[in-house]
Short mmCIF file of C-alpha atoms and ligand atoms in Angstrom, two decimals:
data_model
loop_
_atom_site.label_atom_id
_atom_site.label_comp_id
_atom_site.label_asym_id
_atom_site.label_seq_id
_atom_site.Cartn_x
_atom_site.Cartn_y
_atom_site.Cartn_z
CA GLU A 1 9.38 -13.02 -21.05
CA LYS A 2 10.50 -9.53 -19.51
CA GLY A 3 8.90 -8.64 -22.48
CA GLY A 4 11.83 -6.18 -23.43
CA TYR A 5 12.25 -4.93 -19.35
CA ASP A 6 15.74 -5.55 -17.71
CA HIS A 7 13.94 -6.99 -14.99
CA PHE A 8 10.69 -8.27 -14.12
CA MET A 9 10.52 -5.82 -11.50
CA LEU A 10 10.42 -3.10 -13.85
CA LYS A 11 8.05 -4.38 -16.01
CA GLU A 12 5.39 -5.22 -13.12
CA ILE A 13 6.27 -1.48 -12.00
CA HIS A 14 4.75 -0.65 -15.49
CA GLU A 15 2.42 -2.90 -15.81
CA GLN A 16 0.28 -1.38 -13.03
CA PRO A 17 -1.72 0.84 -14.60
CA LYS A 18 -3.29 -2.00 -16.35
CA ALA A 19 -3.69 -4.13 -12.90
CA TYR A 20 -5.51 -1.14 -11.64
CA ARG A 21 -8.12 -1.61 -14.74
CA ASP A 22 -8.40 -5.47 -14.45
CA THR A 23 -9.02 -5.21 -10.88
CA MET A 24 -11.74 -2.14 -11.07
CA GLY A 25 -12.62 -4.41 -14.28
CA SER A 26 -16.56 -5.17 -14.05
CA ARG A 27 -16.35 -4.20 -10.26
CA ILE A 28 -17.83 -0.83 -11.23
CA ASN A 29 -21.26 -0.65 -12.51
CA ALA A 30 -21.34 1.22 -16.25
CA ASP A 31 -22.38 4.82 -15.50
CA GLY A 32 -19.79 5.14 -12.62
CA SER A 33 -22.64 4.95 -9.68
CA LYS A 34 -21.90 1.76 -8.22
CA ILE A 35 -19.53 -1.26 -7.01
CA VAL A 36 -20.71 -4.23 -8.13
CA LEU A 37 -18.79 -7.38 -6.50
CA ASP A 38 -20.71 -10.18 -7.15
CA GLU A 39 -18.13 -12.46 -5.66
CA ILE A 40 -19.48 -11.52 -2.26
CA ARG A 41 -21.61 -13.99 -0.68
CA MET A 42 -21.82 -12.30 2.64
CA THR A 43 -25.34 -10.98 2.71
CA GLU A 44 -26.40 -7.23 3.67
CA ASP A 45 -27.78 -8.40 7.27
CA GLN A 46 -24.67 -9.94 7.34
CA ILE A 47 -22.57 -6.43 6.56
CA ARG A 48 -24.73 -4.61 8.85
CA SER A 49 -24.09 -6.82 11.54
CA ILE A 50 -20.32 -6.69 11.59
CA ARG A 51 -19.17 -4.97 14.62
CA ASN A 52 -15.11 -4.86 13.71
CA ILE A 53 -12.94 -5.77 11.37
CA HIS A 54 -9.26 -7.29 11.73
CA VAL A 55 -6.71 -7.26 8.32
CA VAL A 56 -3.93 -9.62 8.66
CA ALA A 57 -0.88 -10.11 6.21
CA CYS A 58 3.21 -10.09 6.02
CA GLY A 59 5.22 -8.06 3.96
CA THR A 60 3.92 -5.77 1.91
CA ALA A 61 0.21 -7.16 1.59
CA TYR A 62 0.43 -5.95 5.57
CA HIS A 63 1.58 -2.53 4.55
CA ALA A 64 -1.72 -2.64 1.66
CA GLY A 65 -3.77 -3.61 4.61
CA LEU A 66 -2.50 -0.49 7.06
CA VAL A 67 -3.72 1.46 4.15
CA GLY A 68 -6.98 -0.87 4.18
CA LYS A 69 -7.47 0.14 7.60
CA SER A 70 -7.60 4.11 6.88
CA VAL A 71 -9.76 3.60 3.90
CA ILE A 72 -12.32 1.18 5.72
CA GLU A 73 -12.56 3.17 8.64
CA ARG A 74 -13.14 6.47 6.86
CA LEU A 75 -15.43 5.58 4.24
CA ALA A 76 -17.54 2.62 6.17
CA ARG A 77 -17.02 3.94 9.88
CA VAL A 78 -16.15 0.34 11.05
CA PRO A 79 -13.10 0.09 13.41
CA VAL A 80 -10.58 -1.67 11.71
CA GLU A 81 -6.90 -2.94 13.11
CA ALA A 82 -4.15 -4.62 11.30
CA ASP A 83 -2.02 -7.11 12.31
CA VAL A 84 1.17 -8.67 10.55
CA ALA A 85 -0.17 -12.49 11.10
CA SER A 86 2.91 -14.04 12.99
CA GLU A 87 1.97 -11.71 15.67
CA TYR A 88 -2.01 -11.79 15.14
CA ARG A 89 -2.63 -15.39 17.07
CA TYR A 90 -0.57 -14.88 19.63
CA ARG A 91 -2.07 -11.48 21.07
CA SER A 92 -5.45 -13.17 21.69
CA PRO A 93 -7.12 -10.84 19.60
CA ILE A 94 -11.00 -10.15 20.40
CA ILE A 95 -12.93 -11.77 17.58
CA THR A 96 -16.57 -12.96 17.84
CA LYS A 97 -18.63 -14.09 15.17
CA ASP A 98 -19.35 -10.75 14.03
CA THR A 99 -16.07 -10.01 13.73
CA LEU A 100 -15.19 -9.99 9.53
CA VAL A 101 -11.07 -11.35 9.20
CA VAL A 102 -9.41 -9.71 6.06
CA VAL A 103 -6.67 -11.90 5.17
CA VAL A 104 -4.36 -10.68 1.87
CA SER A 105 -1.66 -12.46 0.20
CA GLN A 106 -1.07 -12.26 -3.10
CA SER A 107 0.67 -15.73 -3.41
CA GLY A 108 -2.46 -16.77 -1.19
CA GLU A 109 -0.10 -19.57 0.34
CA THR A 110 1.87 -17.52 2.94
CA ALA A 111 2.03 -19.76 6.15
CA ASP A 112 1.29 -17.47 8.61
CA THR A 113 -1.24 -16.23 6.65
CA LEU A 114 -2.91 -19.21 6.85
CA ALA A 115 -2.37 -19.96 10.17
CA ALA A 116 -4.14 -16.69 11.11
CA LEU A 117 -7.17 -17.58 8.79
CA ARG A 118 -7.41 -21.27 10.36
CA GLU A 119 -7.56 -19.37 13.77
CA ALA A 120 -9.74 -16.74 12.92
CA LYS A 121 -12.47 -19.29 11.77
CA ARG A 122 -12.22 -21.58 14.61
CA GLN A 123 -13.03 -18.49 16.49
CA GLY A 124 -16.10 -18.35 14.47
CA ALA A 125 -15.35 -14.83 12.68
CA ARG A 126 -15.89 -14.71 8.75
CA VAL A 127 -13.25 -14.57 6.24
CA LEU A 128 -12.90 -12.53 3.43
CA ALA A 129 -9.57 -13.15 1.58
CA ILE A 130 -7.76 -10.21 -1.07
CA THR A 131 -5.44 -12.45 -3.26
CA ASN A 132 -3.83 -12.62 -6.50
CA VAL A 133 -4.46 -16.53 -7.00
CA VAL A 134 -7.17 -18.24 -7.92
CA GLY A 135 -7.98 -21.49 -6.48
CA SER A 136 -5.00 -20.70 -3.57
CA SER A 137 -5.42 -22.17 -0.45
CA VAL A 138 -6.53 -18.95 1.21
CA ALA A 139 -8.75 -18.45 -1.53
CA ARG A 140 -10.53 -22.06 -0.60
CA GLU A 141 -10.24 -21.66 3.06
CA ALA A 142 -12.07 -17.98 3.28
CA ASP A 143 -15.68 -17.44 2.99
CA ASP A 144 -15.42 -15.50 0.77
CA VAL A 145 -12.50 -14.36 -1.91
CA ILE A 146 -11.76 -11.15 -3.74
CA ILE A 147 -9.09 -11.78 -6.60
CA THR A 148 -6.48 -9.19 -7.69
CA TRP A 149 -6.40 -9.18 -11.53
CA ALA A 150 -2.60 -8.37 -11.36
CA GLY A 151 -1.67 -11.39 -13.39
CA PRO A 152 1.58 -13.21 -12.58
CA GLU A 153 3.96 -11.60 -9.78
CA ILE A 154 7.66 -12.81 -10.65
CA ALA A 155 9.74 -10.24 -8.97
CA VAL A 156 10.31 -11.22 -5.13
CA ALA A 157 9.63 -7.72 -4.22
CA SER A 158 5.83 -7.07 -4.75
CA THR A 159 4.71 -4.09 -6.77
CA LYS A 160 2.01 -4.58 -8.90
CA ALA A 161 0.36 -7.26 -6.38
CA TYR A 162 0.47 -4.53 -3.55
CA THR A 163 -1.10 -1.63 -5.52
CA SER A 164 -3.83 -3.96 -7.39
CA GLN A 165 -4.54 -4.76 -3.23
CA LEU A 166 -4.80 -1.12 -2.60
CA ILE A 167 -7.42 -1.02 -5.15
CA ALA A 168 -9.45 -4.18 -3.72
CA PHE A 169 -9.22 -2.33 -0.53
CA TYR A 170 -10.96 1.06 -2.35
CA LEU A 171 -13.70 -1.38 -4.08
CA PHE A 172 -14.45 -2.90 -1.02
CA GLY A 173 -14.92 -0.15 1.22
CA LEU A 174 -17.05 1.89 -0.97
CA TYR A 175 -18.96 -1.34 -1.29
CA LEU A 176 -19.16 -1.36 2.71
CA ALA A 177 -20.53 2.08 2.73
CA GLU A 178 -22.88 1.87 0.31
CA VAL A 179 -24.47 -1.09 2.01
CA LEU A 180 -24.04 0.44 5.37
CA GLY A 181 -25.25 3.85 3.91
CA THR A 182 -22.05 5.49 5.27
CA ILE A 183 -21.77 7.49 1.90
CA GLU A 184 -23.62 9.94 -0.49
CA ALA A 185 -24.50 8.99 -3.65
CA ALA A 186 -22.48 12.14 -4.99
CA ASP A 187 -19.65 11.26 -3.15
CA LEU A 188 -19.82 7.88 -4.01
CA ARG A 189 -19.66 8.81 -8.22
CA LYS A 190 -17.08 11.20 -7.28
CA THR A 191 -14.86 8.68 -5.62
CA ILE A 192 -15.13 6.22 -8.65
CA ALA A 193 -14.22 8.84 -10.78
CA ALA A 194 -11.21 9.49 -9.41
CA LEU A 195 -10.35 5.67 -9.08
CA GLN A 196 -11.06 5.40 -12.90
CA GLU A 197 -8.48 8.17 -13.66
CA LEU A 198 -5.69 6.51 -11.70
CA PRO A 199 -4.42 4.36 -14.56
CA GLU A 200 -3.53 6.78 -16.58
CA GLN A 201 -2.01 9.28 -13.33
CA VAL A 202 0.20 6.10 -12.94
CA GLU A 203 1.38 6.64 -16.39
CA ASN A 204 2.05 10.20 -15.72
CA ILE A 205 4.33 9.53 -13.12
CA LEU A 206 6.15 6.31 -14.66
CA GLN A 207 7.24 8.90 -17.45
CA GLN A 208 9.18 10.72 -14.37
CA SER A 209 11.21 7.57 -13.84
CA ALA A 210 14.26 9.07 -14.82
CA LYS A 211 14.22 11.53 -11.92
CA MET A 212 13.57 8.63 -9.45
CA GLU A 213 16.67 6.87 -11.42
CA SER A 214 18.58 10.20 -10.54
CA PHE A 215 17.70 9.99 -6.72
CA ALA A 216 18.25 6.64 -6.60
CA LYS A 217 22.27 7.06 -7.59
CA GLN A 218 22.25 9.70 -5.07
CA ILE A 219 21.07 7.70 -1.87
CA ALA A 220 23.27 4.59 -3.11
CA ALA A 221 26.05 5.73 -1.26
CA HIS A 222 24.37 6.22 2.17
CA ASN A 223 23.90 3.45 4.66
CA SER A 224 20.87 4.24 6.38
CA LEU A 225 18.26 6.40 5.56
CA PHE A 226 14.74 7.54 6.77
CA PHE A 227 10.98 7.66 5.05
CA ILE A 228 8.52 10.06 6.89
CA GLY A 229 4.88 11.05 6.45
CA ARG A 230 1.58 11.63 8.33
CA GLY A 231 -1.69 9.41 7.94
CA LEU A 232 -1.48 7.72 4.94
CA ASP A 233 1.47 8.95 3.60
CA PHE A 234 3.13 7.21 6.84
CA ALA A 235 1.38 3.61 5.56
CA ILE A 236 3.26 4.51 2.17
CA ALA A 237 6.55 5.48 3.82
CA GLN A 238 6.84 2.28 5.37
CA GLU A 239 5.86 0.26 2.02
CA GLY A 240 8.67 2.69 1.04
CA SER A 241 11.14 1.36 3.15
CA LEU A 242 10.87 -2.30 3.29
CA LYS A 243 10.81 -2.21 -0.67
CA LEU A 244 14.48 -0.36 -0.41
CA LYS A 245 15.38 -2.66 2.32
CA GLU A 246 14.42 -5.43 0.38
CA ILE A 247 16.56 -4.99 -2.69
CA SER A 248 18.76 -2.48 -2.28
CA TYR A 249 20.05 -3.53 1.44
CA ILE A 250 20.37 -0.25 2.60
CA HIS A 251 19.25 0.18 6.01
CA SER A 252 16.28 2.44 5.99
CA GLU A 253 13.31 3.51 8.55
CA ALA A 254 10.00 4.87 8.22
CA TYR A 255 8.71 7.51 10.77
CA ALA A 256 5.86 8.97 11.15
CA ALA A 257 6.34 12.16 10.53
CA GLY A 258 5.50 13.61 13.98
CA GLU A 259 6.89 11.14 15.97
CA LEU A 260 10.48 11.87 15.17
CA LYS A 261 11.04 14.63 17.39
CA HIS A 262 10.33 11.96 20.18
CA GLY A 263 13.47 10.21 19.36
CA THR A 264 14.45 9.62 16.08
CA LEU A 265 15.74 12.91 14.91
CA ALA A 266 18.73 12.34 17.15
CA LEU A 267 19.85 10.29 14.18
CA ILE A 268 19.05 12.75 11.87
CA GLU A 269 22.80 14.57 10.99
CA GLU A 270 24.82 16.05 7.96
CA GLY A 271 23.54 14.78 4.62
CA VAL A 272 21.64 11.63 5.74
CA PRO A 273 18.64 11.38 3.38
CA VAL A 274 15.06 11.63 4.21
CA ILE A 275 12.50 11.26 1.95
CA ALA A 276 9.62 13.14 3.05
CA LEU A 277 5.83 12.12 1.64
CA ALA A 278 4.03 15.19 1.83
CA ALA A 279 0.75 13.86 -0.63
CA GLN A 280 -2.01 14.26 2.63
CA GLU A 281 -3.00 18.12 1.71
CA GLU A 282 -5.23 18.53 4.79
CA LEU A 283 -1.49 17.18 6.74
CA LEU A 284 0.53 19.47 4.68
CA GLU A 285 1.31 22.44 6.82
CA LYS A 286 2.45 19.57 9.71
CA THR A 287 4.58 17.59 7.72
CA LEU A 288 6.24 20.52 6.71
CA SER A 289 7.20 21.78 9.77
CA ASN A 290 8.78 17.78 10.20
CA ILE A 291 10.53 18.43 7.24
CA LYS A 292 12.03 21.68 8.90
CA GLU A 293 13.04 19.45 11.57
CA VAL A 294 14.99 17.48 9.73
CA LYS A 295 16.57 19.98 7.19
CA ALA A 296 17.85 22.21 10.38
CA ARG A 297 19.55 19.40 11.46
CA GLY A 298 21.29 18.97 7.99
CA ALA A 299 19.17 16.32 5.82
CA TYR A 300 18.56 16.21 2.64
CA VAL A 301 15.22 15.93 1.62
CA ILE A 302 13.77 14.46 -1.43
CA GLY A 303 9.97 15.55 -1.20
CA ILE A 304 6.80 13.45 -2.54
CA GLY A 305 3.98 16.15 -3.18
CA LEU A 306 0.88 16.76 -5.32
CA GLU A 307 0.83 19.31 -8.23
CA GLY A 308 -0.48 22.41 -6.85
CA ASN A 309 1.23 22.19 -4.05
CA GLU A 310 4.63 23.18 -5.43
CA GLU A 311 5.87 25.43 -2.55
CA LEU A 312 6.77 21.95 -1.19
CA SER A 313 10.28 22.93 -3.27
CA GLU A 314 11.04 25.65 -0.88
CA PHE A 315 11.26 22.98 1.88
CA VAL A 316 13.39 20.23 -0.02
CA ASP A 317 16.45 19.56 -1.53
CA ALA A 318 14.82 17.93 -4.45
CA ALA A 319 10.96 17.19 -5.35
CA ILE A 320 8.80 15.19 -7.64
CA TYR A 321 5.17 15.78 -8.31
CA LEU A 322 2.36 13.79 -7.89
CA PRO A 323 -0.92 14.41 -10.15
CA ARG A 324 -3.76 15.55 -7.89
CA THR A 325 -6.61 12.86 -6.45
CA LEU A 326 -8.53 12.62 -3.47
CA SER A 327 -6.81 12.27 -0.20
CA LEU A 328 -7.67 9.04 0.17
CA LEU A 329 -6.49 7.38 -3.04
CA THR A 330 -2.86 9.20 -3.07
CA PRO A 331 -1.30 6.09 -2.06
CA ALA A 332 -2.14 4.75 -5.33
CA LEU A 333 -0.06 7.28 -6.52
CA SER A 334 2.29 7.98 -4.05
CA VAL A 335 3.88 4.65 -3.77
CA ILE A 336 5.05 4.68 -7.77
CA PRO A 337 7.96 6.90 -7.35
CA LEU A 338 8.99 4.55 -4.14
CA GLN A 339 8.98 1.29 -6.11
CA LEU A 340 11.05 2.94 -8.59
CA LEU A 341 13.58 4.52 -5.97
CA ALA A 342 14.25 0.82 -4.77
CA TYR A 343 14.68 -0.74 -8.45
CA TYR A 344 17.16 1.80 -9.50
CA ALA A 345 18.88 1.59 -5.88
CA SER A 346 19.16 -1.89 -6.34
CA LEU A 347 20.39 -1.78 -9.85
CA ALA A 348 22.88 1.14 -8.63
CA LYS A 349 24.31 -1.07 -6.60
CA GLY A 350 24.63 -4.02 -8.55
CA ASN A 351 22.08 -6.30 -7.11
CA ASP A 352 20.13 -8.95 -8.25
CA VAL A 353 17.02 -7.13 -8.18
CA ASP A 354 14.69 -10.16 -9.00
CA LYS A 355 15.85 -12.57 -6.52
CA PRO A 356 17.03 -10.15 -3.48
CA ARG A 357 19.47 -12.43 -1.06
CA ASN A 358 17.79 -14.34 1.87
CA LEU A 359 13.88 -13.81 0.56
CA ALA A 360 11.36 -15.93 -1.34
CA LYS A 361 8.53 -14.84 -3.00
CA SER A 362 6.30 -16.99 -1.02
CA VAL A 363 7.21 -18.14 2.55
CA THR A 364 5.43 -21.76 3.22
CA VAL A 365 6.90 -22.01 7.02
CA GLU A 366 5.81 -20.70 10.03
C1 BG6 B 1 7.53 -12.58 1.69
C2 BG6 B 1 7.65 -12.00 0.70
O1 BG6 B 1 7.84 -13.55 2.09
O2 BG6 B 1 5.79 -12.93 2.02
C3 BG6 B 1 6.64 -10.47 0.50
O3 BG6 B 1 9.17 -11.84 0.31
C4 BG6 B 1 5.76 -10.61 0.79
O4 BG6 B 1 7.73 -10.01 -0.59
C5 BG6 B 1 5.21 -11.43 1.83
O5 BG6 B 1 5.42 -9.29 0.73
C6 BG6 B 1 3.67 -11.95 1.67
O6 BG6 B 1 3.76 -12.55 0.83
P1 BG6 B 1 2.00 -12.81 -0.01
O7 BG6 B 1 2.24 -14.45 -0.84
O8 BG6 B 1 1.13 -13.52 1.46
O9 BG6 B 1 1.72 -11.72 -0.18
#
């Protein structure tokens, strides 16, 4: 049942190229010029009347929502807020009939997310669900549904469901941009072509697993570490940190790289591991200066950058390089080494990788 892998998590990590292909599937037309989301029943007029978007989810799905926020804002120029579902209802969010609420849930049964969906509907918003389970509660109650075709996910720590959610956000963001006229035809084609390259690029990163295994063994001896990054790299830092905590039980914190010096830098001392995400090329200079700050305090830095930016190696103790893609799409690649890092750290500590303590795959109480 684990298809020759030692754990479901590792199997699911390796299923990501297929999950990307299946989630894109027929949602891109034959000549790669258009996004086809036939399942969306929202009319073009309804799309044009959207004034704001709220993305609401829990855990890993919330982290997909953080990427989704940037993707939609950059592509479609509609303001987006992202909230964890258990907070959303209680902060009196400003919901009108022109608000689109996007709920994201692998299982489609998470009680906090479902409650947020119901509250949004009660207040007159239209709800779009991004979920991996056809016929789930969230899928049934939402007005529109985009199914992520990741296939069943067994390991408690989400990997392929998360990355399929990213793909769903790219497709939806591009679809909105097409309808709203915020993207040029040439840019749309270019982005679609880059999306279609992702599965093979993920395969390339998976071939570097041994490197992540050796980094994992190094960090497994530590009690605490940091993930830093800017922009979309920060969203991935948060997911990488959660993944590590969930299954290795090593404490970590994700920090916006530029915010470190406003407090957290106090915790950086000799030997503290810092995983620095440096895949946002336009922010590279700034991130490098933040890497220098932690290095100067003795941190052991593992950098994650893009091929072609190998100067990163001069600033860090060890580095891994990702195939080049559009800046907006890097999250679909940069999270892969972090999933492997968490997996191998959990393994090194002798933990039950697929069934971490205190956690459940789907939480149906608020
Ligand atoms: C948590 C799971 O309780 O629920 C996480 O342990 C998951 O892995 C979160 O990300 C949200 O689940 P779902 O099914 O709504 O995506």
